[in-house]
Short mmCIF file of C-alpha atoms in Angstrom, two decimals:
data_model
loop_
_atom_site.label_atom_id
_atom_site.label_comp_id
_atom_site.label_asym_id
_atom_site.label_seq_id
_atom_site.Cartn_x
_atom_site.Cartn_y
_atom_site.Cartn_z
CA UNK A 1 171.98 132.89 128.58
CA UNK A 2 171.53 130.04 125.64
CA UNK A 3 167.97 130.11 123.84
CA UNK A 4 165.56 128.35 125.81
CA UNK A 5 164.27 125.01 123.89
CA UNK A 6 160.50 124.48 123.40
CA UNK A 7 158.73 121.19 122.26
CA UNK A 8 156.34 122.21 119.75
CA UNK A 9 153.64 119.79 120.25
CA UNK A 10 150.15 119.27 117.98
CA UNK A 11 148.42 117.63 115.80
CA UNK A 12 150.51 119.77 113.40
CA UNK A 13 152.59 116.32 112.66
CA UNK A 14 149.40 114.98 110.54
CA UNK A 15 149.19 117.38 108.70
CA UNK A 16 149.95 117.11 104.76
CA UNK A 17 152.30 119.66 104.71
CA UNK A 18 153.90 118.89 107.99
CA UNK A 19 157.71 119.57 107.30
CA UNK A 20 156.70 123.18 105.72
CA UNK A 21 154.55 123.92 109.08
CA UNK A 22 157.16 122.33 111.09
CA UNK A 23 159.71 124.83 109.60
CA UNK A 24 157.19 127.92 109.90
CA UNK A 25 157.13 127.42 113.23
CA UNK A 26 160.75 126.91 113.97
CA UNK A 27 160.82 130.42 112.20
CA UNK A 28 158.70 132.00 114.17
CA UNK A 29 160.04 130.55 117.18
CA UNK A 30 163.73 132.47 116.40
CA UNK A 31 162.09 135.10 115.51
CA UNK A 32 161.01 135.46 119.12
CA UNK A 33 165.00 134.57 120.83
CA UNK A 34 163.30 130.07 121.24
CA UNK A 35 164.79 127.13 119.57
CA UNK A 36 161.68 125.40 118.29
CA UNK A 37 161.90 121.81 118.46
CA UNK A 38 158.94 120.22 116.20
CA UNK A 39 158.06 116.27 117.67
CA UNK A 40 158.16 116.04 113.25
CA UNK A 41 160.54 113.22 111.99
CA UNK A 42 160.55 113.10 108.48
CA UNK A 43 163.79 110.80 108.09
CA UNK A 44 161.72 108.10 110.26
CA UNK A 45 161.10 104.82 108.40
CA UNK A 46 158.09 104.34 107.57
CA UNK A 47 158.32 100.49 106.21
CA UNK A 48 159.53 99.31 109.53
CA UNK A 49 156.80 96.92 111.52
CA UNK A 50 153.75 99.27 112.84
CA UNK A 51 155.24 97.45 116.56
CA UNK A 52 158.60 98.76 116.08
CA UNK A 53 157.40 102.23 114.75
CA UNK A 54 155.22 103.63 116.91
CA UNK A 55 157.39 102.14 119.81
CA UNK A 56 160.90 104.45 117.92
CA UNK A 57 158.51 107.36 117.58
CA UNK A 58 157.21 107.49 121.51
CA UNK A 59 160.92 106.93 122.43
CA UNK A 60 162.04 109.97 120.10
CA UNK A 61 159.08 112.19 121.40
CA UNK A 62 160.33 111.43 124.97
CA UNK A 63 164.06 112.17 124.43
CA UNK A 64 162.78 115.16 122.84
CA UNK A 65 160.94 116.16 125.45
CA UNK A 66 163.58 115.62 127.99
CA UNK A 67 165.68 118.03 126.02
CA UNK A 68 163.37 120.93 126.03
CA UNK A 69 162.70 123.88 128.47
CA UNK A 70 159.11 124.44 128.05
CA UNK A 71 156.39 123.17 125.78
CA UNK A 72 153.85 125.19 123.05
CA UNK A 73 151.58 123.18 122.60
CA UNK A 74 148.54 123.60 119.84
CA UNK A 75 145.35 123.05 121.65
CA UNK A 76 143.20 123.73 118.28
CA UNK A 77 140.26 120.91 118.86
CA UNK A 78 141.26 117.57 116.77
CA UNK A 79 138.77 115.07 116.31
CA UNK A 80 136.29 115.84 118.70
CA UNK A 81 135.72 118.47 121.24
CA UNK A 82 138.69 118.73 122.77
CA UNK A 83 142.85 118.59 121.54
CA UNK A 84 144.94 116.29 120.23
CA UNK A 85 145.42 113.24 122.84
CA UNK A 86 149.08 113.03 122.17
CA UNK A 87 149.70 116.87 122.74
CA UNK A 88 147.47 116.70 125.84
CA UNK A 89 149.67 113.64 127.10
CA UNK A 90 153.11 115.79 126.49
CA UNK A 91 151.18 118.85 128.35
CA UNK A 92 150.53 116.88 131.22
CA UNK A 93 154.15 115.37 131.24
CA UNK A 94 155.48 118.91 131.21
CA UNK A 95 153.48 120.07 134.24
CA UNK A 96 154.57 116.80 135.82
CA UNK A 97 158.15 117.94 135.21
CA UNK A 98 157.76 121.48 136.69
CA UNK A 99 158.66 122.50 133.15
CA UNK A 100 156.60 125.87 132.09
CA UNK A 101 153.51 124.93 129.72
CA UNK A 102 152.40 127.66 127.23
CA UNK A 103 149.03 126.47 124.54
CA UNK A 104 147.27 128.43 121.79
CA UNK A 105 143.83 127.12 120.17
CA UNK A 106 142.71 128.09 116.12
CA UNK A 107 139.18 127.86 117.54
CA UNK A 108 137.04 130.38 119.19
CA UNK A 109 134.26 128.35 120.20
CA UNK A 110 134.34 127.27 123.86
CA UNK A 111 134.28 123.90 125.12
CA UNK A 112 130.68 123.75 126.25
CA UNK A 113 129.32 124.84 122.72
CA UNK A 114 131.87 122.32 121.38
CA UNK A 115 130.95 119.08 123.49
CA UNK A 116 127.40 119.56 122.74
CA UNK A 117 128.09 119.87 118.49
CA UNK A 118 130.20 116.72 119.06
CA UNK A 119 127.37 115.00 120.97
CA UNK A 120 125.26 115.80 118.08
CA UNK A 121 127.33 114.19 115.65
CA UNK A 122 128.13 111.57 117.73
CA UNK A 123 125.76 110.50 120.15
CA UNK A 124 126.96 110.12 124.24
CA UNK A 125 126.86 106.29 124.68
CA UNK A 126 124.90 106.73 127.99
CA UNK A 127 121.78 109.64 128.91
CA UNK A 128 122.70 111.73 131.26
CA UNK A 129 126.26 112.17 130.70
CA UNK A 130 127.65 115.69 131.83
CA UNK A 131 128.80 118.87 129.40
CA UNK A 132 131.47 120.71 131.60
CA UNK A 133 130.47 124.12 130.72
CA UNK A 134 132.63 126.67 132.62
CA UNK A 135 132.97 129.29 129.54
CA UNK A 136 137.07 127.54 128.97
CA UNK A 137 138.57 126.50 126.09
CA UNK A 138 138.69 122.82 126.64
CA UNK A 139 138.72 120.54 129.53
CA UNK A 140 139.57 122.40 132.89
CA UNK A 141 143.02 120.66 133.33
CA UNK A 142 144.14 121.76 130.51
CA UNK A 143 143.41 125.26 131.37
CA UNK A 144 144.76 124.79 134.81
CA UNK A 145 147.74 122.88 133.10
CA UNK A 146 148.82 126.38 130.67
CA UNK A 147 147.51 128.63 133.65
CA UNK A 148 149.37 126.98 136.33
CA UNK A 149 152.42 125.30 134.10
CA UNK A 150 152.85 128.40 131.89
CA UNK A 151 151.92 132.20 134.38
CA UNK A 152 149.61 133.02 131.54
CA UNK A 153 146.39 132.12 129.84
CA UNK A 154 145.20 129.51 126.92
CA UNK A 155 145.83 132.07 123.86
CA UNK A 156 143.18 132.01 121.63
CA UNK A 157 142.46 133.82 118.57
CA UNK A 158 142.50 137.78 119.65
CA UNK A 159 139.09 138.81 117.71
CA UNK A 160 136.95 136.24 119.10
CA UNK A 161 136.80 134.42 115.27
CA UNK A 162 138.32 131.16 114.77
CA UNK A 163 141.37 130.36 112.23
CA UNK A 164 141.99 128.41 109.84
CA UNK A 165 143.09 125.11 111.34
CA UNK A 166 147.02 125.12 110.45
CA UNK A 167 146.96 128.98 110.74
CA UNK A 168 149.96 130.36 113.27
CA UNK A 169 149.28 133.80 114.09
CA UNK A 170 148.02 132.70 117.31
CA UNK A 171 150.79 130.54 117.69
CA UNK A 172 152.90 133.39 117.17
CA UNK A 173 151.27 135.21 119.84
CA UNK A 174 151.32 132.32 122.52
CA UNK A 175 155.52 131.91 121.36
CA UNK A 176 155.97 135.56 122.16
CA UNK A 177 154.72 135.11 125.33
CA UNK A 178 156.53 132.20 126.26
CA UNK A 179 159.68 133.55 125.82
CA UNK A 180 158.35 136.60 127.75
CA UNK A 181 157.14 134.42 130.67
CA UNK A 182 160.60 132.18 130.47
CA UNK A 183 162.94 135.20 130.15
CA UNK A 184 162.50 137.07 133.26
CA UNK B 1 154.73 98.06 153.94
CA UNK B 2 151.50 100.41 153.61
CA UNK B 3 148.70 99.81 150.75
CA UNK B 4 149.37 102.23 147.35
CA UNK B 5 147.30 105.18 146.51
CA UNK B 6 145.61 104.61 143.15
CA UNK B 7 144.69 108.04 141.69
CA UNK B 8 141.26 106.87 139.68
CA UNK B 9 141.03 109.11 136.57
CA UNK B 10 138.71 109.23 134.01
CA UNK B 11 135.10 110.64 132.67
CA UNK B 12 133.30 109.21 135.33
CA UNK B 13 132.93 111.94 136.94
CA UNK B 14 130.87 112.88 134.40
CA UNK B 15 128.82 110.07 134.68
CA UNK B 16 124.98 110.89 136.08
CA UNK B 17 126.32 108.01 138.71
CA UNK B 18 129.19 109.48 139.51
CA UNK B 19 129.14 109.17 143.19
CA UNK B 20 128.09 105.22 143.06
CA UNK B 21 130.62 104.76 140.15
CA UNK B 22 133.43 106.27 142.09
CA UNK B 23 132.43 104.28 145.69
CA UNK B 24 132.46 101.11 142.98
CA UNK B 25 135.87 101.56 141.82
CA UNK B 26 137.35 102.37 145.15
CA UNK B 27 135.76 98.41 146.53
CA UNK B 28 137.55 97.17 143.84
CA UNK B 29 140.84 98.81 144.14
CA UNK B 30 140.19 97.77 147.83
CA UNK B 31 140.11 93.80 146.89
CA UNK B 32 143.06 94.13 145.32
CA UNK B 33 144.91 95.53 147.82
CA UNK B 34 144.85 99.48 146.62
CA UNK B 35 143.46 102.59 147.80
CA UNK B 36 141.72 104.23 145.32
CA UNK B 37 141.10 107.94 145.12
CA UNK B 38 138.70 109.37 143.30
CA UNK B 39 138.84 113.18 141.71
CA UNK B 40 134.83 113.02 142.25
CA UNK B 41 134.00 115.54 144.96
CA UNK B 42 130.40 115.67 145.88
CA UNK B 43 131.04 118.43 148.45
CA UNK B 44 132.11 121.00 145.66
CA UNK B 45 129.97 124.21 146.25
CA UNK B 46 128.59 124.15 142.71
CA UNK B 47 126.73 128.04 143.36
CA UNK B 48 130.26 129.45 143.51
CA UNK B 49 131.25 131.58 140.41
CA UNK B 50 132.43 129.28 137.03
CA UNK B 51 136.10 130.92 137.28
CA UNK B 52 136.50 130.22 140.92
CA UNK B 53 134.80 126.92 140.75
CA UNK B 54 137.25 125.42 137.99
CA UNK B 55 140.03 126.82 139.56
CA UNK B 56 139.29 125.28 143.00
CA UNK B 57 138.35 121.59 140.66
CA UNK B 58 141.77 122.17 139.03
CA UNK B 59 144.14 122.62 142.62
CA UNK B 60 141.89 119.75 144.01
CA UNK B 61 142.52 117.30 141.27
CA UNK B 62 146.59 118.33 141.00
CA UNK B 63 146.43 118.08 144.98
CA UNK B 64 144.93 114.68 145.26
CA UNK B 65 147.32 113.44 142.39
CA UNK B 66 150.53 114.47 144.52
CA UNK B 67 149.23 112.45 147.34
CA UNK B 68 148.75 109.12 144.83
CA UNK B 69 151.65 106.73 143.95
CA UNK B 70 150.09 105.61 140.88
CA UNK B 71 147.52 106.38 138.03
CA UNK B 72 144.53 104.15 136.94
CA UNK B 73 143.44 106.27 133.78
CA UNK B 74 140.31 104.81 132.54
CA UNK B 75 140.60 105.98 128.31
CA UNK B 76 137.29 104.75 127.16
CA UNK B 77 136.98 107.46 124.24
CA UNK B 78 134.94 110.21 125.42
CA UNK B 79 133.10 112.49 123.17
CA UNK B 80 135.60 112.05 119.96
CA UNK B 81 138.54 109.55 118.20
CA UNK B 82 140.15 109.65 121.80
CA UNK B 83 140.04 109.67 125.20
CA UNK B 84 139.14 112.37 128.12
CA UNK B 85 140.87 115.20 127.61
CA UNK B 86 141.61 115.85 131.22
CA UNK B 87 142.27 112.43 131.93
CA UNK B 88 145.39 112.60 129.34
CA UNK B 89 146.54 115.39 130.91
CA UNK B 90 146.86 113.59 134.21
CA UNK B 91 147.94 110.21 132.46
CA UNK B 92 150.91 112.49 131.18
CA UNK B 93 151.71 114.27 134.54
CA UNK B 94 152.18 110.91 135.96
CA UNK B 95 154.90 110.25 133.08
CA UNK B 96 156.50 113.13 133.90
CA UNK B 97 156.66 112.71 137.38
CA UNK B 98 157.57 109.79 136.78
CA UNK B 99 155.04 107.57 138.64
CA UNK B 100 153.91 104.80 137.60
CA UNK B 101 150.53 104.72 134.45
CA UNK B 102 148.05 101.94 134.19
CA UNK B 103 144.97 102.84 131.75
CA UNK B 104 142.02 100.79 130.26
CA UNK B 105 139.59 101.41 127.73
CA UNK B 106 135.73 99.19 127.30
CA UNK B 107 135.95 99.79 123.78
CA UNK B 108 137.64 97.22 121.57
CA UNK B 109 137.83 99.24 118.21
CA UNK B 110 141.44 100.54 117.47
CA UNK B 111 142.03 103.87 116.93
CA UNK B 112 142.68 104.38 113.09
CA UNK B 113 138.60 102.85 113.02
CA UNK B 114 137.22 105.21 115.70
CA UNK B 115 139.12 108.36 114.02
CA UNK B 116 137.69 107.47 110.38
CA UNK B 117 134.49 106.87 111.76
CA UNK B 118 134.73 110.59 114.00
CA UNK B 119 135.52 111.87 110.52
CA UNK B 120 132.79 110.65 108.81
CA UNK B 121 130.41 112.22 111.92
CA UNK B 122 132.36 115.59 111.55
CA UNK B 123 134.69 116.19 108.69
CA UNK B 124 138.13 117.20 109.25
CA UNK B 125 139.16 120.86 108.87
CA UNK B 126 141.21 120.39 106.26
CA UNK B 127 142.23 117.93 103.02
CA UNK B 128 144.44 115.34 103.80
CA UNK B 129 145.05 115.33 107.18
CA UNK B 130 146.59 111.85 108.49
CA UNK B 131 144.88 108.99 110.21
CA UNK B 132 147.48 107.23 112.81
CA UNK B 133 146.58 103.76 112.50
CA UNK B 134 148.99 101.64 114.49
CA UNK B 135 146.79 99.23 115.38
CA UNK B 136 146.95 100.24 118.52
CA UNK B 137 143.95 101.63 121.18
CA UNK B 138 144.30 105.30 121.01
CA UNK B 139 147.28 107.79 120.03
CA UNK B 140 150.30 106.14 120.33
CA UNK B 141 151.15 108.85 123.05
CA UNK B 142 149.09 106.86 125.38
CA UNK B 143 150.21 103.56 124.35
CA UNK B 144 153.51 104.43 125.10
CA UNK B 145 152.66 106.19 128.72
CA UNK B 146 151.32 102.86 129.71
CA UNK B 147 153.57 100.78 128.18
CA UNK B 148 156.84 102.40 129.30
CA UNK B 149 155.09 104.08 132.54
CA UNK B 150 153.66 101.14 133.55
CA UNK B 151 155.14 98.53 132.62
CA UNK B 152 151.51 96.88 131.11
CA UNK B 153 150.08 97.31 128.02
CA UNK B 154 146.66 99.58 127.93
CA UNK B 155 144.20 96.86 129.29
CA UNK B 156 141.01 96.24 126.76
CA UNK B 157 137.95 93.89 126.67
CA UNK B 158 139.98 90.23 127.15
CA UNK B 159 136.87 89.15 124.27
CA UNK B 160 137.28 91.66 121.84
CA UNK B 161 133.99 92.68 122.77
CA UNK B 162 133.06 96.49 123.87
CA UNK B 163 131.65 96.80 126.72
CA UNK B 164 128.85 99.33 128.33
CA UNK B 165 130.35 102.94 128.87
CA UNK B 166 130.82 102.32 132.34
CA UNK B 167 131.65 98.75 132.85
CA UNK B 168 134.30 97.93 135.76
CA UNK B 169 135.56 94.39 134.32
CA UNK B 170 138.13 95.38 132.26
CA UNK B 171 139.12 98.56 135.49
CA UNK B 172 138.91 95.47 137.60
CA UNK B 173 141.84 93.46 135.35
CA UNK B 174 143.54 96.87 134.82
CA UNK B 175 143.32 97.36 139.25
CA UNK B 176 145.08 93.61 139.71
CA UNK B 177 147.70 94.01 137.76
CA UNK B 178 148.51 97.85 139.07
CA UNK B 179 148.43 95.99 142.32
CA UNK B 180 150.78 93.44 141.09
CA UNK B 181 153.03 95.56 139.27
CA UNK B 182 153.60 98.18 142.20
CA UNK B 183 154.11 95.50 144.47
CA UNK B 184 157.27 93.72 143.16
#
């Protein structure tokens, strides 16, 4: 059987050093019998109308997508309490393909304890607005999404102490298991 | 030929209203010709344990969205740069199954503005790390989901002006023209 292709999704693309992590995890992703396919582009051009380039980049993501047999995608909190809105977007288009969803998270801290730091930071623009606070990692359909998309669990940092945010030894864990969970 | 289901996503259900915010969106789908569906279930046995409960939240939500023909994703940020985690997730199963997206946001700051100002509020993890400033209303992701999923652009305040966290003029604009663009 060819290697099964996986869209490596995250906020991993804004990163400074984004072709070096792109490559790490393409590594790691052989490593474990995957093609990693990072959402990345550094040959893009960047001097093209904003209109025309974030249109060429959503159109590359998708064909990427279509291409791929499963998505990883890093659920580390971005920005506020929960992920990255693009790689929650390409989660939810993977479950809505019956393609198998696998995530990882850097951070330890559940989603309750984060909502209510962000709130402090940045007040809720209404009283009264609820914390969901049932002991996940983020928002419940994303843990549905990896549970239900993916046979196994969010995979979060073993120890129960967060990473760095561009670490990937968690990554390397959740890629292990996807090819587990896709192999049999 | 039979009135469309309109699957009515979003942090409302959040909201300390949720129940009068939900009945409010489904008399406006209603006007226009829709049937809205709300994932707001007031019937939810909120004493069962937190890893049943999400569980049962998560297979009611997917449920409901398999029984809708379209999604009305309201992407107000919520509690960071972006919008509701879970409502992304669903905006993106709807791409994948390839149904078609609407989505609407009350504020009118673009998203390169809101993600500086998040960062000021709570510094990034890291150095360097890239603001996506398209001009557009949120991560280009969701752009392109409503753009290329439903054939509209993300609807915003017509004004420029934000409006209150739960405001239904803009959802109302964002409703008609679902209804119009499912019905050709």
């Amino acid at each position: 059987m060819p290697a099964l292709k996986a869209y490596l999704a995250g906020p991993d693309v804004f990163l400074p050093n984004a072709a070096a992590q792109a490559e790490a995890k393409r590594t790691i992703c052989a490593r474990h019998g995957l093609i990693g396919i990072s959402p990345y582009n550094p040959e893009l051009d960047f001097s093209l109308p904003a209109a025309v380039l974030w249109r060429r980049i959503y159109l590359d993501d998708i064909a990427m997508m279509q291409g791929c047999d499963l998505i990883i995608a890093n659920l580390t909190p971005f920005r506020g309490a929960s992920a990255d809105a693009g790689t929650l977007v390409e989660l939810g288009w993977f479950l809505g393909q019956g393609r198998p969803a696998f995530g990882y998270s850097n951070t330890a801290e559940d989603f309750g304890a984060r909502s209510r730091a962000q709130m402090r930071a940045s007040p809720d623009p209404l009283p009264g607005i609820e914390v969901e606070d049932f002991g996940l990692a983020d928002n419940l359909m994303i843990q549905g999404a990896v549970e239900y998309g993916g046979g196994v669990s969010l995979h979060l940092p073993p120890d129960g102490r967060s990473r760095a945010f561009d670490a990937l030894d968690v990554f390397e864990r959740c890629a292990a298991a996807a090819a587990l969970e896709t192999r049999r």
